[in-house]
């Protein structure tokens, strides 16, 4: 599995498409409702998936663990939402923490971790 | 040579950009392209701080809050231009003269002007702000501004020879070479 993280609008999906020769149809984008399509070659918007988990009271790391055979060769994309001021609302705080824990878990399992900065890829792992 | 610098607030971007522009200029002409339109005392104090910071460095200041490419004709285009900042330029282009509605062509114009500076200037250093990594759902105007600024950042990062990220005064090189 290859993990790509980076701030908003930094070119994460575009990079994934070019590096892994993906088309739009290969990418499942989490919109904050329902399960991701675990069979997709690329799952993007994991921060939205984490928000949905918080709202439904489930642990995103546990959900990912339960499906690990399905994403072990996938490309996963998460927005870096971790550098701002502590958010005011309790839900936003829980969201940020859940997404952060998910990223740390996925990074530990990943073959490669890439961080996007202004459209440029930097290898973290 | 062209250099793009971004990073968080107060991370030392402006000061690094000044040192960088000085070095690129050698003994040649160097221009500080001032982009901020001050709106209150806080802005004016900030400008005074920046002016004091670069005193004695031999920069000629060009006030270009919009149409950044005009700096090339206001100075000698073969010189070294320090553009600080992309963030302010976009804001000025989006809301000219106190406009309430954002000008939707602003980002494209801004990017074209900046790329022209990158192409035609002897040397250029661009400073932007990295505002993309917090967990806040912004209103549509702010979100639009973030998306537009990021699109300009990506275009500049692709065009420039060197791309640097600053954090607490420390440099990460994302592209090209850098050494002080």
PDB file of C-alpha atoms in Angstrom:
ATOM      1  CA  UNK A   1       0.000   0.000   0.000  1.00  0.00           C
ATOM      2  CA  UNK A   2       1.139   3.497  -0.814  1.00  0.00           C
ATOM      3  CA  UNK A   3      -0.013   6.421   1.305  1.00  0.00           C
ATOM      4  CA  UNK A   4      -0.134   9.988   0.018  1.00  0.00           C
ATOM      5  CA  UNK A   5      -0.726  12.856   2.413  1.00  0.00           C
ATOM      6  CA  UNK A   6      -0.647  16.617   2.010  1.00  0.00           C
ATOM      7  CA  UNK A   7      -2.599  19.780   2.685  1.00  0.00           C
ATOM      8  CA  UNK A   8      -5.697  20.843   0.754  1.00  0.00           C
ATOM      9  CA  UNK A   9      -5.212  21.473  -2.983  1.00  0.00           C
ATOM     10  CA  UNK A  10      -1.592  20.297  -3.022  1.00  0.00           C
ATOM     11  CA  UNK A  11      -2.033  17.955  -6.007  1.00  0.00           C
ATOM     12  CA  UNK A  12      -2.377  14.607  -4.181  1.00  0.00           C
ATOM     13  CA  UNK A  13      -4.813  12.929  -6.580  1.00  0.00           C
ATOM     14  CA  UNK A  14      -3.090  14.255  -9.683  1.00  0.00           C
ATOM     15  CA  UNK A  15       0.186  12.818  -8.408  1.00  0.00           C
ATOM     16  CA  UNK A  16      -1.408   9.448  -7.596  1.00  0.00           C
ATOM     17  CA  UNK A  17      -2.886   9.265 -11.090  1.00  0.00           C
ATOM     18  CA  UNK A  18       0.435   9.944 -12.729  1.00  0.00           C
ATOM     19  CA  UNK A  19       2.617   7.771 -10.470  1.00  0.00           C
ATOM     20  CA  UNK A  20       0.327   4.758 -10.413  1.00  0.00           C
ATOM     21  CA  UNK A  21      -1.249   5.201 -13.870  1.00  0.00           C
ATOM     22  CA  UNK A  22      -4.744   5.574 -12.422  1.00  0.00           C
ATOM     23  CA  UNK A  23      -7.816   6.940 -14.167  1.00  0.00           C
ATOM     24  CA  UNK A  24     -10.636   8.868 -12.494  1.00  0.00           C
ATOM     25  CA  UNK A  25     -12.680   5.652 -12.340  1.00  0.00           C
ATOM     26  CA  UNK A  26      -9.966   3.900 -10.316  1.00  0.00           C
ATOM     27  CA  UNK A  27     -10.344   6.429  -7.505  1.00  0.00           C
ATOM     28  CA  UNK A  28     -13.036   6.178  -4.855  1.00  0.00           C
ATOM     29  CA  UNK A  29     -13.524   9.480  -3.044  1.00  0.00           C
ATOM     30  CA  UNK A  30     -14.946   9.277   0.485  1.00  0.00           C
ATOM     31  CA  UNK A  31     -17.749  11.801   0.885  1.00  0.00           C
ATOM     32  CA  UNK A  32     -18.570  11.285   4.503  1.00  0.00           C
ATOM     33  CA  UNK A  33     -21.300   8.674   4.084  1.00  0.00           C
ATOM     34  CA  UNK A  34     -21.253   4.899   3.718  1.00  0.00           C
ATOM     35  CA  UNK A  35     -18.280   2.562   3.472  1.00  0.00           C
ATOM     36  CA  UNK A  36     -15.467   3.200   1.042  1.00  0.00           C
ATOM     37  CA  UNK A  37     -15.292   0.870  -1.936  1.00  0.00           C
ATOM     38  CA  UNK A  38     -12.596  -1.371  -0.478  1.00  0.00           C
ATOM     39  CA  UNK A  39     -11.876  -2.900  -3.871  1.00  0.00           C
ATOM     40  CA  UNK A  40     -10.946   0.457  -5.471  1.00  0.00           C
ATOM     41  CA  UNK A  41      -7.311   0.781  -6.583  1.00  0.00           C
ATOM     42  CA  UNK A  42      -7.226   4.151  -4.863  1.00  0.00           C
ATOM     43  CA  UNK A  43      -9.248   5.466  -1.926  1.00  0.00           C
ATOM     44  CA  UNK A  44      -9.071   9.237  -1.473  1.00  0.00           C
ATOM     45  CA  UNK A  45     -10.590  11.590   1.077  1.00  0.00           C
ATOM     46  CA  UNK A  46      -9.727   9.477   4.119  1.00  0.00           C
ATOM     47  CA  UNK A  47     -10.189  12.611   6.258  1.00  0.00           C
ATOM     48  CA  UNK A  48     -13.882  12.551   5.264  1.00  0.00           C
ATOM     49  CA  UNK A  49     -14.027   8.851   6.072  1.00  0.00           C
ATOM     50  CA  UNK A  50     -12.599   9.646   9.519  1.00  0.00           C
ATOM     51  CA  UNK A  51     -15.253  12.331  10.075  1.00  0.00           C
ATOM     52  CA  UNK A  52     -18.003   9.884   9.206  1.00  0.00           C
ATOM     53  CA  UNK A  53     -16.504   7.367  11.663  1.00  0.00           C
ATOM     54  CA  UNK A  54     -16.511   9.989  14.428  1.00  0.00           C
ATOM     55  CA  UNK A  55     -20.163  10.801  13.741  1.00  0.00           C
ATOM     56  CA  UNK A  56     -21.112   7.130  13.834  1.00  0.00           C
ATOM     57  CA  UNK A  57     -18.999   6.365  16.886  1.00  0.00           C
ATOM     58  CA  UNK A  58     -16.751   3.823  15.199  1.00  0.00           C
ATOM     59  CA  UNK A  59     -12.962   3.636  15.150  1.00  0.00           C
ATOM     60  CA  UNK A  60     -11.564   4.234  11.641  1.00  0.00           C
ATOM     61  CA  UNK A  61      -8.402   2.262  12.443  1.00  0.00           C
ATOM     62  CA  UNK A  62     -10.485  -0.782  13.457  1.00  0.00           C
ATOM     63  CA  UNK A  63     -12.502  -0.542  10.249  1.00  0.00           C
ATOM     64  CA  UNK A  64      -9.346  -0.418   8.164  1.00  0.00           C
ATOM     65  CA  UNK A  65      -7.837  -3.343  10.086  1.00  0.00           C
ATOM     66  CA  UNK A  66     -10.931  -5.401   9.347  1.00  0.00           C
ATOM     67  CA  UNK A  67     -10.425  -4.911   5.613  1.00  0.00           C
ATOM     68  CA  UNK A  68      -6.641  -5.022   5.421  1.00  0.00           C
ATOM     69  CA  UNK A  69      -6.490  -7.764   2.794  1.00  0.00           C
ATOM     70  CA  UNK A  70      -8.487  -5.554   0.463  1.00  0.00           C
ATOM     71  CA  UNK A  71      -6.326  -2.428   0.595  1.00  0.00           C
ATOM     72  CA  UNK A  72      -2.898  -3.966   1.074  1.00  0.00           C
ATOM     73  CA  UNK A  73      -1.999  -3.148  -2.556  1.00  0.00           C
ATOM     74  CA  UNK A  74      -3.995   0.073  -2.854  1.00  0.00           C
ATOM     75  CA  UNK A  75      -3.137   3.750  -2.991  1.00  0.00           C
ATOM     76  CA  UNK A  76      -4.609   5.683  -0.063  1.00  0.00           C
ATOM     77  CA  UNK A  77      -4.900   9.469   0.097  1.00  0.00           C
ATOM     78  CA  UNK A  78      -5.519  11.610   3.173  1.00  0.00           C
ATOM     79  CA  UNK A  79      -5.554  15.370   3.580  1.00  0.00           C
ATOM     80  CA  UNK A  80      -3.160  16.749   6.177  1.00  0.00           C
ATOM     81  CA  UNK A  81      -5.541  18.549   8.553  1.00  0.00           C
ATOM     82  CA  UNK A  82      -3.172  18.452  11.489  1.00  0.00           C
ATOM     83  CA  UNK A  83      -1.340  21.770  11.601  1.00  0.00           C
ATOM     84  CA  UNK A  84      -3.979  24.318  12.602  1.00  0.00           C
ATOM     85  CA  UNK A  85      -5.099  25.675  15.953  1.00  0.00           C
ATOM     86  CA  UNK A  86      -6.995  23.155  18.100  1.00  0.00           C
ATOM     87  CA  UNK A  87     -10.515  23.321  16.619  1.00  0.00           C
ATOM     88  CA  UNK A  88     -13.264  24.843  18.794  1.00  0.00           C
ATOM     89  CA  UNK A  89     -15.948  22.185  18.352  1.00  0.00           C
ATOM     90  CA  UNK A  90     -15.648  18.826  20.112  1.00  0.00           C
ATOM     91  CA  UNK A  91     -16.566  16.994  16.912  1.00  0.00           C
ATOM     92  CA  UNK A  92     -13.803  18.748  14.971  1.00  0.00           C
ATOM     93  CA  UNK A  93     -11.278  17.885  17.663  1.00  0.00           C
ATOM     94  CA  UNK A  94     -12.342  14.240  17.636  1.00  0.00           C
ATOM     95  CA  UNK A  95     -12.256  14.268  13.831  1.00  0.00           C
ATOM     96  CA  UNK A  96      -8.704  15.600  13.720  1.00  0.00           C
ATOM     97  CA  UNK A  97      -7.516  13.040  16.231  1.00  0.00           C
ATOM     98  CA  UNK A  98      -9.244  10.145  14.500  1.00  0.00           C
ATOM     99  CA  UNK A  99      -7.811  11.136  11.130  1.00  0.00           C
ATOM    100  CA  UNK A 100      -4.363  11.574  12.705  1.00  0.00           C
ATOM    101  CA  UNK A 101      -4.434   8.140  14.313  1.00  0.00           C
ATOM    102  CA  UNK A 102      -5.627   6.614  11.051  1.00  0.00           C
ATOM    103  CA  UNK A 103      -2.756   8.253   9.144  1.00  0.00           C
ATOM    104  CA  UNK A 104      -0.179   7.075  11.661  1.00  0.00           C
ATOM    105  CA  UNK A 105      -1.520   3.507  11.469  1.00  0.00           C
ATOM    106  CA  UNK A 106      -1.624   3.494   7.669  1.00  0.00           C
ATOM    107  CA  UNK A 107       1.860   5.011   7.436  1.00  0.00           C
ATOM    108  CA  UNK A 108       3.190   2.213   9.653  1.00  0.00           C
ATOM    109  CA  UNK A 109       1.673  -0.350   7.256  1.00  0.00           C
ATOM    110  CA  UNK A 110       2.642   1.438   4.037  1.00  0.00           C
ATOM    111  CA  UNK A 111       5.327   0.478   1.540  1.00  0.00           C
ATOM    112  CA  UNK A 112       5.766   4.165   0.804  1.00  0.00           C
ATOM    113  CA  UNK A 113       4.550   7.432   2.301  1.00  0.00           C
ATOM    114  CA  UNK A 114       4.603  10.562   0.156  1.00  0.00           C
ATOM    115  CA  UNK A 115       3.865  14.122   1.203  1.00  0.00           C
ATOM    116  CA  UNK A 116       2.725  16.629  -1.414  1.00  0.00           C
ATOM    117  CA  UNK A 117       3.845  20.258  -1.168  1.00  0.00           C
ATOM    118  CA  UNK A 118       2.681  22.718  -3.828  1.00  0.00           C
ATOM    119  CA  UNK A 119       2.403  19.926  -6.386  1.00  0.00           C
ATOM    120  CA  UNK A 120       5.830  18.452  -5.571  1.00  0.00           C
ATOM    121  CA  UNK A 121       6.184  14.988  -4.058  1.00  0.00           C
ATOM    122  CA  UNK A 122       8.494  14.359  -1.115  1.00  0.00           C
ATOM    123  CA  UNK A 123       9.145  10.816   0.101  1.00  0.00           C
ATOM    124  CA  UNK A 124       8.680  10.415   3.868  1.00  0.00           C
ATOM    125  CA  UNK A 125       9.032   6.607   3.864  1.00  0.00           C
TER     126      UNK A 125
ATOM    127  CA  UNK B   1      17.401  31.671 -11.383  1.00  0.00           C
ATOM    128  CA  UNK B   2      13.960  31.449  -9.798  1.00  0.00           C
ATOM    129  CA  UNK B   3      13.090  30.426  -6.250  1.00  0.00           C
ATOM    130  CA  UNK B   4       9.689  29.724  -4.688  1.00  0.00           C
ATOM    131  CA  UNK B   5       9.424  29.856  -0.891  1.00  0.00           C
ATOM    132  CA  UNK B   6       6.406  28.895   1.221  1.00  0.00           C
ATOM    133  CA  UNK B   7       5.686  27.872   4.796  1.00  0.00           C
ATOM    134  CA  UNK B   8       3.723  28.863   7.875  1.00  0.00           C
ATOM    135  CA  UNK B   9       3.329  32.275   9.469  1.00  0.00           C
ATOM    136  CA  UNK B  10       6.490  33.778  11.028  1.00  0.00           C
ATOM    137  CA  UNK B  11       8.634  30.887   9.836  1.00  0.00           C
ATOM    138  CA  UNK B  12      11.317  33.208   8.423  1.00  0.00           C
ATOM    139  CA  UNK B  13      10.192  33.231   4.787  1.00  0.00           C
ATOM    140  CA  UNK B  14      10.711  36.945   4.158  1.00  0.00           C
ATOM    141  CA  UNK B  15      14.113  37.030   5.751  1.00  0.00           C
ATOM    142  CA  UNK B  16      15.286  33.943   3.847  1.00  0.00           C
ATOM    143  CA  UNK B  17      13.870  35.423   0.637  1.00  0.00           C
ATOM    144  CA  UNK B  18      15.852  38.621   1.187  1.00  0.00           C
ATOM    145  CA  UNK B  19      19.105  36.747   1.751  1.00  0.00           C
ATOM    146  CA  UNK B  20      18.350  34.604  -1.274  1.00  0.00           C
ATOM    147  CA  UNK B  21      17.631  37.622  -3.516  1.00  0.00           C
ATOM    148  CA  UNK B  22      20.799  39.374  -2.328  1.00  0.00           C
ATOM    149  CA  UNK B  23      22.902  36.376  -3.218  1.00  0.00           C
ATOM    150  CA  UNK B  24      21.286  35.929  -6.629  1.00  0.00           C
ATOM    151  CA  UNK B  25      21.716  39.635  -7.396  1.00  0.00           C
ATOM    152  CA  UNK B  26      25.459  39.553  -6.763  1.00  0.00           C
ATOM    153  CA  UNK B  27      26.280  43.226  -7.163  1.00  0.00           C
ATOM    154  CA  UNK B  28      23.402  43.795  -9.601  1.00  0.00           C
ATOM    155  CA  UNK B  29      20.079  45.591  -9.338  1.00  0.00           C
ATOM    156  CA  UNK B  30      17.712  44.202  -6.755  1.00  0.00           C
ATOM    157  CA  UNK B  31      14.050  45.091  -6.356  1.00  0.00           C
ATOM    158  CA  UNK B  32      11.658  44.494  -3.522  1.00  0.00           C
ATOM    159  CA  UNK B  33       8.200  44.130  -5.054  1.00  0.00           C
ATOM    160  CA  UNK B  34       5.937  45.385  -2.270  1.00  0.00           C
ATOM    161  CA  UNK B  35       2.426  43.935  -2.629  1.00  0.00           C
ATOM    162  CA  UNK B  36       0.558  44.872   0.515  1.00  0.00           C
ATOM    163  CA  UNK B  37      -2.180  47.510   0.465  1.00  0.00           C
ATOM    164  CA  UNK B  38      -2.215  48.574   4.130  1.00  0.00           C
ATOM    165  CA  UNK B  39      -5.705  48.783   5.589  1.00  0.00           C
ATOM    166  CA  UNK B  40      -4.962  49.582   9.227  1.00  0.00           C
ATOM    167  CA  UNK B  41      -2.240  50.394  11.790  1.00  0.00           C
ATOM    168  CA  UNK B  42      -1.372  46.725  12.197  1.00  0.00           C
ATOM    169  CA  UNK B  43      -0.559  46.521   8.475  1.00  0.00           C
ATOM    170  CA  UNK B  44       1.434  49.760   8.593  1.00  0.00           C
ATOM    171  CA  UNK B  45       3.492  48.481  11.563  1.00  0.00           C
ATOM    172  CA  UNK B  46       4.137  45.261   9.680  1.00  0.00           C
ATOM    173  CA  UNK B  47       5.350  47.189   6.641  1.00  0.00           C
ATOM    174  CA  UNK B  48       7.651  49.337   8.830  1.00  0.00           C
ATOM    175  CA  UNK B  49       9.112  46.128  10.307  1.00  0.00           C
ATOM    176  CA  UNK B  50       9.797  44.718   6.837  1.00  0.00           C
ATOM    177  CA  UNK B  51      11.318  48.017   5.635  1.00  0.00           C
ATOM    178  CA  UNK B  52      13.635  48.085   8.680  1.00  0.00           C
ATOM    179  CA  UNK B  53      14.579  44.426   8.080  1.00  0.00           C
ATOM    180  CA  UNK B  54      15.845  45.118   4.599  1.00  0.00           C
ATOM    181  CA  UNK B  55      17.488  48.503   5.296  1.00  0.00           C
ATOM    182  CA  UNK B  56      21.059  48.542   4.046  1.00  0.00           C
ATOM    183  CA  UNK B  57      20.523  45.603   1.667  1.00  0.00           C
ATOM    184  CA  UNK B  58      20.298  47.888  -1.357  1.00  0.00           C
ATOM    185  CA  UNK B  59      16.808  46.929  -2.463  1.00  0.00           C
ATOM    186  CA  UNK B  60      14.843  49.425  -4.491  1.00  0.00           C
ATOM    187  CA  UNK B  61      11.187  49.152  -3.485  1.00  0.00           C
ATOM    188  CA  UNK B  62       8.580  48.888  -6.241  1.00  0.00           C
ATOM    189  CA  UNK B  63       4.973  49.246  -5.088  1.00  0.00           C
ATOM    190  CA  UNK B  64       3.037  46.767  -7.212  1.00  0.00           C
ATOM    191  CA  UNK B  65      -0.099  45.609  -5.390  1.00  0.00           C
ATOM    192  CA  UNK B  66      -1.723  44.373  -8.644  1.00  0.00           C
ATOM    193  CA  UNK B  67      -0.520  43.412 -12.139  1.00  0.00           C
ATOM    194  CA  UNK B  68       2.740  42.128 -10.726  1.00  0.00           C
ATOM    195  CA  UNK B  69       4.327  41.857 -14.187  1.00  0.00           C
ATOM    196  CA  UNK B  70       4.508  45.681 -14.229  1.00  0.00           C
ATOM    197  CA  UNK B  71       7.535  45.419 -11.925  1.00  0.00           C
ATOM    198  CA  UNK B  72       9.563  44.308 -14.967  1.00  0.00           C
ATOM    199  CA  UNK B  73       9.056  47.671 -16.694  1.00  0.00           C
ATOM    200  CA  UNK B  74       9.278  49.750 -13.497  1.00  0.00           C
ATOM    201  CA  UNK B  75      12.770  48.376 -12.924  1.00  0.00           C
ATOM    202  CA  UNK B  76      15.464  46.833 -15.110  1.00  0.00           C
ATOM    203  CA  UNK B  77      14.015  43.418 -16.003  1.00  0.00           C
ATOM    204  CA  UNK B  78      17.492  41.869 -15.976  1.00  0.00           C
ATOM    205  CA  UNK B  79      17.722  42.534 -12.247  1.00  0.00           C
ATOM    206  CA  UNK B  80      16.637  40.407  -9.293  1.00  0.00           C
ATOM    207  CA  UNK B  81      13.025  40.716  -8.132  1.00  0.00           C
ATOM    208  CA  UNK B  82      11.771  39.669  -4.720  1.00  0.00           C
ATOM    209  CA  UNK B  83       7.969  39.278  -4.755  1.00  0.00           C
ATOM    210  CA  UNK B  84       6.538  39.210  -1.225  1.00  0.00           C
ATOM    211  CA  UNK B  85       3.866  37.938  -1.258  1.00  0.00           C
ATOM    212  CA  UNK B  86       1.749  35.900  -3.676  1.00  0.00           C
ATOM    213  CA  UNK B  87      -0.894  35.765  -0.940  1.00  0.00           C
ATOM    214  CA  UNK B  88      -1.362  39.565  -0.893  1.00  0.00           C
ATOM    215  CA  UNK B  89      -1.296  39.829  -4.704  1.00  0.00           C
ATOM    216  CA  UNK B  90      -4.150  37.365  -5.058  1.00  0.00           C
ATOM    217  CA  UNK B  91      -6.202  39.129  -2.396  1.00  0.00           C
ATOM    218  CA  UNK B  92      -5.680  42.516  -4.122  1.00  0.00           C
ATOM    219  CA  UNK B  93      -6.627  41.067  -7.514  1.00  0.00           C
ATOM    220  CA  UNK B  94      -9.712  39.330  -6.126  1.00  0.00           C
ATOM    221  CA  UNK B  95     -11.112  42.366  -4.342  1.00  0.00           C
ATOM    222  CA  UNK B  96      -9.939  45.465  -6.234  1.00  0.00           C
ATOM    223  CA  UNK B  97     -10.779  48.802  -4.584  1.00  0.00           C
ATOM    224  CA  UNK B  98     -12.940  47.398  -1.838  1.00  0.00           C
ATOM    225  CA  UNK B  99     -15.075  45.206  -4.132  1.00  0.00           C
ATOM    226  CA  UNK B 100     -17.422  42.897  -2.236  1.00  0.00           C
ATOM    227  CA  UNK B 101     -17.713  40.196  -4.906  1.00  0.00           C
ATOM    228  CA  UNK B 102     -14.530  38.249  -5.700  1.00  0.00           C
ATOM    229  CA  UNK B 103     -13.238  38.730  -9.244  1.00  0.00           C
ATOM    230  CA  UNK B 104     -13.326  35.200 -10.654  1.00  0.00           C
ATOM    231  CA  UNK B 105     -10.559  35.866 -13.178  1.00  0.00           C
ATOM    232  CA  UNK B 106      -8.147  36.982 -10.442  1.00  0.00           C
ATOM    233  CA  UNK B 107      -6.295  33.703  -9.932  1.00  0.00           C
ATOM    234  CA  UNK B 108      -5.608  33.196 -13.628  1.00  0.00           C
ATOM    235  CA  UNK B 109      -4.383  36.794 -14.101  1.00  0.00           C
ATOM    236  CA  UNK B 110      -2.264  36.566 -10.994  1.00  0.00           C
ATOM    237  CA  UNK B 111      -0.673  33.276 -12.103  1.00  0.00           C
ATOM    238  CA  UNK B 112       0.035  34.626 -15.596  1.00  0.00           C
ATOM    239  CA  UNK B 113       1.658  37.779 -14.211  1.00  0.00           C
ATOM    240  CA  UNK B 114       3.823  35.813 -11.778  1.00  0.00           C
ATOM    241  CA  UNK B 115       4.880  33.304 -14.440  1.00  0.00           C
ATOM    242  CA  UNK B 116       5.850  36.214 -16.689  1.00  0.00           C
ATOM    243  CA  UNK B 117       8.069  37.577 -13.919  1.00  0.00           C
ATOM    244  CA  UNK B 118       9.575  34.099 -13.467  1.00  0.00           C
ATOM    245  CA  UNK B 119      10.282  33.864 -17.209  1.00  0.00           C
ATOM    246  CA  UNK B 120      11.518  37.372 -17.967  1.00  0.00           C
ATOM    247  CA  UNK B 121      13.301  38.586 -14.833  1.00  0.00           C
ATOM    248  CA  UNK B 122      17.048  38.091 -14.459  1.00  0.00           C
ATOM    249  CA  UNK B 123      16.308  36.378 -11.149  1.00  0.00           C
ATOM    250  CA  UNK B 124      13.127  36.122  -9.123  1.00  0.00           C
ATOM    251  CA  UNK B 125      12.218  35.005  -5.615  1.00  0.00           C
ATOM    252  CA  UNK B 126       8.548  34.438  -4.726  1.00  0.00           C
ATOM    253  CA  UNK B 127       7.100  34.187  -1.233  1.00  0.00           C
ATOM    254  CA  UNK B 128       3.743  32.534  -0.526  1.00  0.00           C
ATOM    255  CA  UNK B 129       1.913  31.222   2.548  1.00  0.00           C
ATOM    256  CA  UNK B 130       1.115  27.618   3.319  1.00  0.00           C
ATOM    257  CA  UNK B 131      -2.495  27.733   4.586  1.00  0.00           C
ATOM    258  CA  UNK B 132      -3.642  24.224   3.735  1.00  0.00           C
ATOM    259  CA  UNK B 133      -3.272  21.999   6.772  1.00  0.00           C
ATOM    260  CA  UNK B 134      -5.898  22.762   9.363  1.00  0.00           C
ATOM    261  CA  UNK B 135      -9.112  21.021  10.328  1.00  0.00           C
ATOM    262  CA  UNK B 136     -11.561  23.866   9.746  1.00  0.00           C
ATOM    263  CA  UNK B 137     -14.499  23.923   7.369  1.00  0.00           C
ATOM    264  CA  UNK B 138     -14.231  27.406   5.867  1.00  0.00           C
ATOM    265  CA  UNK B 139     -16.958  29.467   4.234  1.00  0.00           C
ATOM    266  CA  UNK B 140     -17.161  29.310   0.435  1.00  0.00           C
ATOM    267  CA  UNK B 141     -15.234  32.582  -0.093  1.00  0.00           C
ATOM    268  CA  UNK B 142     -12.289  31.501   2.047  1.00  0.00           C
ATOM    269  CA  UNK B 143     -12.281  28.027   0.534  1.00  0.00           C
ATOM    270  CA  UNK B 144     -12.242  29.563  -2.950  1.00  0.00           C
ATOM    271  CA  UNK B 145      -9.312  31.762  -1.955  1.00  0.00           C
ATOM    272  CA  UNK B 146      -7.387  28.757  -0.579  1.00  0.00           C
ATOM    273  CA  UNK B 147      -8.011  26.741  -3.752  1.00  0.00           C
ATOM    274  CA  UNK B 148      -6.962  29.668  -5.967  1.00  0.00           C
ATOM    275  CA  UNK B 149      -3.826  30.437  -3.981  1.00  0.00           C
ATOM    276  CA  UNK B 150      -2.863  26.751  -4.094  1.00  0.00           C
ATOM    277  CA  UNK B 151      -3.291  26.667  -7.877  1.00  0.00           C
ATOM    278  CA  UNK B 152      -0.912  29.642  -8.202  1.00  0.00           C
ATOM    279  CA  UNK B 153       1.534  28.047  -5.749  1.00  0.00           C
ATOM    280  CA  UNK B 154       1.561  24.825  -7.782  1.00  0.00           C
ATOM    281  CA  UNK B 155       2.141  26.704 -11.045  1.00  0.00           C
ATOM    282  CA  UNK B 156       5.030  28.658  -9.518  1.00  0.00           C
ATOM    283  CA  UNK B 157       6.534  25.584  -7.860  1.00  0.00           C
ATOM    284  CA  UNK B 158       6.443  23.815 -11.233  1.00  0.00           C
ATOM    285  CA  UNK B 159       8.069  26.769 -13.011  1.00  0.00           C
ATOM    286  CA  UNK B 160      10.759  27.710 -10.477  1.00  0.00           C
ATOM    287  CA  UNK B 161      14.240  26.179 -10.350  1.00  0.00           C
ATOM    288  CA  UNK B 162      14.232  25.846  -6.577  1.00  0.00           C
ATOM    289  CA  UNK B 163      11.331  25.277  -4.157  1.00  0.00           C
ATOM    290  CA  UNK B 164      11.856  25.716  -0.421  1.00  0.00           C
ATOM    291  CA  UNK B 165       9.597  25.144   2.570  1.00  0.00           C
ATOM    292  CA  UNK B 166      10.326  26.985   5.783  1.00  0.00           C
ATOM    293  CA  UNK B 167       9.436  25.869   9.274  1.00  0.00           C
ATOM    294  CA  UNK B 168      10.777  27.711  12.316  1.00  0.00           C
ATOM    295  CA  UNK B 169      13.582  29.125  10.207  1.00  0.00           C
ATOM    296  CA  UNK B 170      14.639  25.678   8.971  1.00  0.00           C
ATOM    297  CA  UNK B 171      14.662  24.934   5.254  1.00  0.00           C
ATOM    298  CA  UNK B 172      13.347  21.832   3.475  1.00  0.00           C
ATOM    299  CA  UNK B 173      14.399  21.651  -0.175  1.00  0.00           C
ATOM    300  CA  UNK B 174      11.561  20.275  -2.326  1.00  0.00           C
ATOM    301  CA  UNK B 175      13.173  21.003  -5.684  1.00  0.00           C
ATOM    302  CA  UNK B 176      16.519  22.146  -7.020  1.00  0.00           C
ATOM    303  CA  UNK B 177      19.518  23.042  -4.918  1.00  0.00           C
ATOM    304  CA  UNK B 178      19.912  25.361  -1.991  1.00  0.00           C
ATOM    305  CA  UNK B 179      22.794  26.177   0.311  1.00  0.00           C
ATOM    306  CA  UNK B 180      23.694  29.182   2.455  1.00  0.00           C
TER     307      UNK B 180
END
